[in-house]
XYZ file of C-alpha atoms in Angstrom:
447
model
C 51.973 217.810 -50.934
C 55.458 216.348 -51.239
C 57.554 215.297 -48.285
C 60.137 217.736 -47.059
C 63.762 216.661 -47.621
C 64.521 217.301 -43.964
C 63.546 215.273 -40.894
C 59.996 216.307 -40.109
C 58.690 215.945 -36.559
C 55.631 216.686 -34.477
C 55.916 219.820 -32.425
C 55.442 219.329 -28.695
C 52.212 221.320 -28.821
C 50.719 219.052 -31.500
C 50.247 216.148 -29.110
C 48.378 216.797 -25.873
C 48.166 214.684 -22.775
C 44.396 214.693 -23.111
C 44.488 212.987 -26.520
C 46.068 209.593 -25.842
C 44.249 207.614 -28.544
C 44.029 209.849 -31.631
C 46.093 212.761 -32.823
C 46.650 214.699 -36.023
C 49.998 213.719 -37.506
C 52.289 216.086 -39.402
C 51.701 215.669 -43.138
C 55.339 215.358 -44.075
C 55.969 212.666 -41.485
C 53.414 210.229 -42.912
C 52.785 211.552 -46.410
C 49.080 212.217 -45.782
C 47.153 213.757 -48.632
C 45.093 216.290 -46.720
C 45.660 218.425 -43.655
C 43.776 217.713 -40.428
C 43.105 214.002 -41.037
C 42.694 212.170 -37.713
C 44.549 208.861 -37.735
C 44.891 206.028 -35.206
C 47.672 206.655 -32.754
C 51.046 205.646 -34.150
C 53.880 204.873 -31.748
C 55.512 208.076 -30.522
C 59.171 207.419 -31.328
C 61.923 209.683 -30.055
C 65.368 209.061 -31.528
C 68.409 210.162 -29.530
C 71.646 210.385 -31.509
C 74.675 211.009 -29.260
C 77.353 212.723 -31.317
C 80.859 214.004 -30.625
C 82.473 215.689 -33.637
C 80.518 213.605 -36.154
C 80.242 216.270 -38.851
C 81.431 213.855 -41.544
C 78.756 211.258 -40.756
C 75.756 212.919 -39.113
C 74.002 213.865 -42.381
C 74.013 210.235 -43.581
C 72.763 209.093 -40.179
C 69.829 211.509 -40.296
C 69.088 210.607 -43.921
C 68.782 206.974 -42.827
C 66.170 208.020 -40.277
C 64.261 210.018 -42.888
C 63.987 206.904 -45.078
C 62.419 204.751 -42.365
C 59.114 203.037 -43.178
C 58.013 204.109 -39.697
C 59.036 207.739 -39.419
C 60.340 208.907 -36.043
C 58.259 211.546 -34.291
C 61.261 213.402 -32.920
C 64.931 213.195 -33.763
C 67.249 214.740 -31.189
C 70.981 214.951 -31.829
C 72.716 214.962 -28.442
C 75.780 217.058 -29.282
C 78.487 216.365 -26.709
C 81.392 218.819 -26.571
C 81.449 219.182 -30.358
C 84.158 221.362 -31.885
C 83.198 220.789 -35.531
C 80.040 221.503 -37.559
C 77.941 218.615 -36.196
C 75.381 220.965 -34.630
C 74.936 223.099 -37.758
C 74.571 220.083 -40.045
C 72.054 218.421 -37.721
C 69.901 221.545 -37.518
C 70.059 222.042 -41.279
C 68.789 218.473 -41.700
C 65.748 219.246 -39.547
C 66.772 217.510 -36.335
C 66.482 219.014 -32.879
C 69.802 219.552 -31.142
C 70.474 219.115 -27.439
C 73.923 220.372 -26.421
C 75.378 218.923 -23.243
C 76.742 221.158 -20.499
C 79.776 220.215 -18.413
C 79.685 216.556 -19.421
C 82.876 214.574 -18.791
C 81.352 211.091 -19.002
C 81.292 210.756 -22.806
C 78.331 208.970 -24.427
C 76.806 207.687 -21.192
C 76.870 211.095 -19.534
C 75.485 212.817 -22.627
C 72.523 210.451 -22.850
C 71.833 210.765 -19.132
C 71.666 214.538 -19.499
C 69.324 214.316 -22.471
C 67.005 211.908 -20.690
C 66.925 213.713 -17.360
C 66.514 217.225 -18.729
C 64.168 216.627 -21.639
C 62.380 213.297 -21.321
C 62.369 212.387 -17.652
C 58.919 213.211 -16.284
C 55.660 211.482 -17.118
C 52.886 213.655 -18.567
C 50.213 214.409 -15.963
C 47.584 212.344 -17.774
C 49.860 209.300 -17.677
C 50.789 209.410 -13.991
C 48.909 206.464 -12.600
C 50.276 206.134 -9.101
C 51.912 208.222 -6.401
C 54.914 205.947 -6.067
C 56.078 206.641 -9.624
C 55.498 210.369 -9.202
C 57.696 210.337 -6.123
C 60.405 208.390 -7.953
C 60.306 210.874 -10.815
C 60.666 213.824 -8.446
C 63.597 212.213 -6.654
C 65.371 211.473 -9.917
C 64.830 214.892 -11.467
C 65.901 216.785 -8.364
C 69.012 214.673 -7.888
C 70.200 214.341 -11.445
C 71.640 217.747 -12.278
C 73.678 220.141 -10.192
C 75.895 223.171 -10.655
C 76.288 224.289 -14.273
C 73.977 221.513 -15.444
C 71.230 222.751 -13.103
C 71.663 226.286 -14.441
C 71.490 224.922 -17.978
C 68.290 223.092 -17.086
C 66.764 226.265 -15.688
C 67.684 228.182 -18.850
C 66.210 225.494 -21.077
C 63.051 225.304 -18.971
C 62.635 229.068 -19.281
C 63.194 228.863 -23.044
C 60.648 226.058 -23.343
C 58.030 228.214 -21.630
C 58.476 230.980 -24.189
C 56.972 231.012 -27.638
C 58.647 232.310 -30.804
C 57.606 235.873 -29.905
C 59.135 235.656 -26.445
C 55.803 234.997 -24.716
C 55.819 232.416 -21.976
C 54.328 229.086 -22.940
C 52.068 226.905 -20.833
C 53.913 224.588 -18.455
C 51.645 221.588 -19.140
C 51.709 220.679 -22.815
C 52.216 216.989 -22.066
C 55.359 216.978 -24.184
C 58.327 216.577 -24.477
C 57.858 214.339 -21.408
C 57.409 210.724 -22.486
C 54.385 208.528 -21.782
C 55.106 205.002 -20.600
C 54.267 203.438 -23.964
C 56.355 205.905 -25.958
C 59.440 204.459 -27.615
C 63.011 205.720 -27.419
C 65.674 204.713 -29.925
C 69.315 205.417 -29.090
C 71.496 205.371 -32.202
C 75.200 206.058 -32.614
C 75.996 208.934 -34.946
C 78.417 206.787 -36.969
C 75.686 204.298 -37.933
C 72.930 204.301 -40.560
C 69.709 202.295 -40.198
C 68.245 200.171 -42.972
C 64.781 201.441 -43.863
C 62.757 198.837 -41.940
C 64.650 199.103 -38.654
C 62.281 201.368 -36.706
C 59.150 199.577 -37.869
C 60.590 196.167 -37.039
C 61.865 197.239 -33.629
C 58.618 199.005 -32.707
C 56.558 195.982 -33.740
C 58.537 193.677 -31.471
C 58.654 196.046 -28.494
C 54.915 196.762 -28.603
C 53.994 193.097 -29.072
C 55.853 191.722 -26.049
C 55.905 193.369 -22.620
C 58.798 191.111 -21.635
C 61.136 192.797 -24.105
C 63.299 195.376 -22.394
C 65.231 196.340 -25.504
C 65.451 195.551 -29.204
C 68.764 196.002 -30.958
C 70.114 195.247 -34.395
C 72.811 193.432 -36.289
C 75.226 195.463 -38.338
C 77.434 195.451 -41.376
C 80.677 197.389 -41.652
C 80.951 200.505 -43.790
C 83.219 200.345 -46.865
C 86.847 201.358 -46.573
C 89.605 200.674 -44.100
C 91.696 198.450 -46.369
C 92.522 194.990 -45.022
C 91.595 195.817 -41.434
C 88.207 197.110 -42.581
C 87.651 194.003 -44.714
C 88.392 191.726 -41.756
C 85.932 193.596 -39.552
C 83.206 193.260 -42.194
C 83.781 189.502 -42.259
C 83.581 189.432 -38.473
C 80.308 191.384 -38.426
C 78.817 189.091 -41.093
C 79.595 186.074 -38.914
C 78.018 187.719 -35.873
C 74.850 188.549 -37.834
C 74.657 184.941 -39.027
C 74.936 183.632 -35.467
C 72.172 185.928 -34.202
C 69.918 185.063 -37.139
C 70.351 181.323 -36.515
C 69.404 181.903 -32.869
C 66.215 183.712 -34.001
C 67.342 187.039 -32.628
C 68.670 185.878 -29.268
C 71.721 187.915 -28.379
C 74.090 188.424 -25.479
C 74.287 192.209 -25.701
C 71.997 194.884 -27.103
C 74.334 196.725 -29.421
C 75.004 200.366 -28.753
C 74.880 201.127 -32.480
C 71.058 201.232 -32.303
C 68.613 200.006 -29.659
C 64.945 200.716 -28.897
C 63.321 200.848 -25.446
C 59.950 201.679 -23.948
C 60.036 204.850 -21.892
C 58.596 202.808 -19.006
C 61.574 200.444 -19.155
C 64.040 203.317 -18.954
C 62.189 204.715 -15.930
C 62.319 201.343 -14.233
C 66.077 201.155 -14.825
C 66.481 204.622 -13.304
C 64.451 203.628 -10.245
C 66.435 200.391 -9.889
C 69.697 202.335 -9.867
C 68.363 204.594 -7.132
C 67.155 201.757 -4.892
C 70.200 199.539 -5.439
C 68.679 196.661 -7.406
C 71.322 197.259 -10.086
C 74.625 199.196 -9.860
C 74.054 202.871 -9.068
C 76.056 204.261 -11.971
C 76.259 208.037 -11.619
C 74.359 207.868 -8.311
C 71.562 210.087 -9.610
C 69.347 207.628 -11.442
C 71.068 207.959 -14.805
C 69.993 205.324 -17.300
C 73.565 204.637 -18.393
C 76.346 203.717 -15.975
C 79.032 206.371 -16.362
C 81.597 204.401 -14.330
C 82.126 201.566 -16.831
C 83.973 201.196 -20.131
C 81.123 199.442 -21.951
C 77.881 201.176 -20.992
C 75.800 199.190 -23.501
C 76.952 195.844 -22.110
C 76.225 197.028 -18.560
C 72.788 198.317 -19.587
C 72.010 194.879 -21.034
C 72.930 193.329 -17.682
C 70.648 195.793 -15.884
C 67.736 195.036 -18.214
C 68.148 191.284 -17.784
C 68.415 191.540 -13.992
C 65.090 193.397 -13.934
C 63.418 190.403 -15.569
C 63.272 191.624 -19.165
C 64.560 189.957 -22.305
C 66.579 191.416 -25.182
C 66.301 190.691 -28.895
C 68.051 191.489 -32.187
C 65.453 190.528 -34.827
C 66.379 189.855 -38.436
C 64.532 192.931 -39.742
C 66.624 195.301 -37.612
C 69.812 195.821 -39.591
C 72.183 198.728 -40.114
C 75.657 199.730 -41.205
C 78.281 201.102 -38.855
C 81.781 202.515 -38.928
C 84.789 200.213 -39.083
C 88.059 201.078 -37.419
C 90.414 202.369 -40.156
C 93.726 201.297 -38.577
C 95.108 198.434 -36.515
C 95.841 200.848 -33.654
C 92.268 202.149 -33.591
C 90.952 198.580 -33.706
C 93.268 197.550 -30.860
C 91.996 200.382 -28.668
C 88.346 199.661 -29.494
C 88.550 195.928 -28.827
C 90.635 196.345 -25.694
C 87.936 198.637 -24.313
C 85.191 196.203 -25.309
C 86.919 193.169 -23.805
C 88.094 194.797 -20.610
C 84.679 196.418 -20.176
C 82.929 193.062 -20.552
C 85.207 191.493 -17.940
C 84.673 194.359 -15.508
C 80.896 194.232 -16.004
C 80.952 190.564 -14.987
C 82.962 191.416 -11.872
C 80.634 194.354 -11.155
C 77.527 192.121 -11.067
C 79.163 189.000 -9.664
C 77.892 185.505 -10.455
C 74.097 185.649 -10.789
C 71.328 183.805 -12.640
C 72.031 186.174 -15.538
C 75.803 186.519 -15.553
C 76.889 182.901 -15.151
C 76.587 182.441 -18.924
C 78.751 185.509 -19.486
C 81.308 184.217 -17.005
C 81.323 180.958 -18.983
C 82.093 182.860 -22.168
C 84.957 184.648 -20.455
C 86.416 181.307 -19.401
C 86.057 179.949 -22.937
C 87.758 183.048 -24.329
C 90.603 182.625 -21.857
C 90.926 178.983 -22.908
C 91.020 180.132 -26.532
C 93.916 182.453 -25.741
C 95.825 179.575 -24.131
C 95.157 177.211 -27.057
C 96.231 179.848 -29.588
C 99.552 180.416 -27.854
C 100.122 176.662 -27.482
C 99.434 176.224 -31.202
C 101.797 178.997 -32.241
C 104.343 177.849 -29.682
C 104.361 174.312 -31.077
C 104.979 175.651 -34.581
C 107.818 177.868 -33.355
C 109.395 175.016 -31.377
C 109.267 172.721 -34.395
C 110.877 175.368 -36.590
C 113.669 176.056 -34.106
C 114.457 172.410 -33.380
C 114.339 170.937 -36.878
C 114.544 173.900 -39.210
C 111.096 173.240 -40.635
C 107.508 173.151 -39.438
C 106.273 169.728 -38.420
C 102.557 169.797 -37.660
C 101.275 167.184 -35.228
C 98.037 165.358 -36.180
C 96.155 167.054 -33.336
C 97.048 170.531 -34.522
C 96.347 169.533 -38.126
C 92.817 168.592 -37.065
C 92.437 171.899 -35.234
C 93.551 173.723 -38.376
C 91.031 171.820 -40.492
C 88.175 172.741 -38.173
C 89.287 176.374 -38.260
C 89.299 176.451 -42.080
C 85.835 174.884 -42.388
C 84.407 177.298 -39.827
C 85.924 180.314 -41.588
C 84.508 179.263 -44.973
C 80.985 178.349 -43.871
C 80.377 181.318 -41.606
C 81.251 183.958 -44.197
C 78.746 182.626 -46.743
C 76.565 185.735 -46.432
C 79.320 187.760 -48.136
C 79.418 185.573 -51.260
C 81.492 182.795 -52.795
C 84.564 184.962 -53.391
C 84.896 185.605 -49.673
C 84.347 181.890 -48.981
C 87.176 180.906 -51.331
C 89.470 183.514 -49.805
C 88.656 182.300 -46.286
C 89.945 178.820 -47.185
C 93.471 180.250 -47.494
C 93.508 180.933 -43.729
C 94.527 184.557 -44.279
C 92.207 185.513 -41.403
C 94.428 183.664 -38.948
C 96.337 186.938 -38.527
C 93.136 188.659 -37.412
C 92.287 185.920 -34.931
C 95.757 186.059 -33.411
C 95.414 189.846 -33.178
C 92.129 189.523 -31.247
C 93.622 186.875 -28.965
C 96.454 189.271 -28.141
C 93.868 191.923 -27.264
C 92.145 189.452 -24.941
C 95.465 188.450 -23.406
C 96.098 192.091 -22.467
C 92.546 192.767 -21.264
C 92.586 190.108 -18.544
C 95.626 191.424 -16.609
C 94.556 195.034 -17.208
C 91.219 194.305 -15.534
C 92.730 192.191 -12.757
C 95.407 194.767 -11.900
C 93.030 197.725 -12.384
C 95.400 199.497 -14.690
C 94.565 202.991 -15.845
C 91.717 203.097 -18.333
C 92.201 205.030 -21.539
C 89.455 205.760 -24.032
């Protein structure tokens, strides 16, 4: 039998709570030769793909999941207020589609709905203590209200009915996630390299201390000069993470894998106040912040977990096509990072992040002093007279630009020696210079 060209998945009824060790896996998902072959339990991987009007990209994203060496068990596109053909394309590709109802909190709100309505409870066979059962009940009952509650009731009624309209059993054990199930959250504008899921699952299952495994990314083609500069930037970031053996400051929102148990613990921590409450209903993602992925990393670290971006977890992601779009993206990232630090205060986790903010601020000051000295020299003498100190700074900058872009090849290294990227660095420093007063003065957020 040949594999289907669409994204195959196990139906909820194919995996029962009473069969935790062995189950029969869909043929297309693993390429088995014969039907009904019992195999050792593979990790049950649910992929959530939040998408808002991603009709141009969603097919490529789902194709990347189909090519994984470890095939996902379920792929759920979380369609948030889509006005294009995202939903139709996703269904045609074989993915499940979860459409949000009444969501105004963008990606964070969409993912919270998907988790609370479809993946929140533990299967009966996996409920090991009364305390967790009580926490689950509190979270489920408090998460959705109004139109979202009515949507939940409709979906629950639909789930209890079979294809002929007959009501299904309430206790299939799925789609509720067991503690050792894995959840990957992937942006719809990203495409995973084929070993991503297998690499992430291997790391998560091997180390209970890991709260999340993310990836390093390359930029998609296109975007002209601004796209080229972003690809250089991403290559440098990937090099830094690789040299640190996967240690990273933030688990990227482009793609990150978690244990279901970790997500439940985050939800419980939001309810009992150990980390910021977010939406106040136990939502995994904080809907009150600009950078929900950065805040989620803080929450994971404050609960005693570690985060990792291993070398085998790589992907491509969208680059901003214009300077205006890049300005808006980076302003949101920078201001969000500052506000997350303020939100958590100075703790055993955040002091390093505060240090980076201070270094960034110092970088802004140095950049403006450097440019100011050049301008002053030009105005006073009619030509640029570079002081030895600034000449040394320039030399260090050139060497750093050349060495750190080596992954992109010798042509990019030669080009970097011309200092043409100085424009990009000044641009980013201007973004930072605006982000600090915006955060301090609590100016209106726009995203």
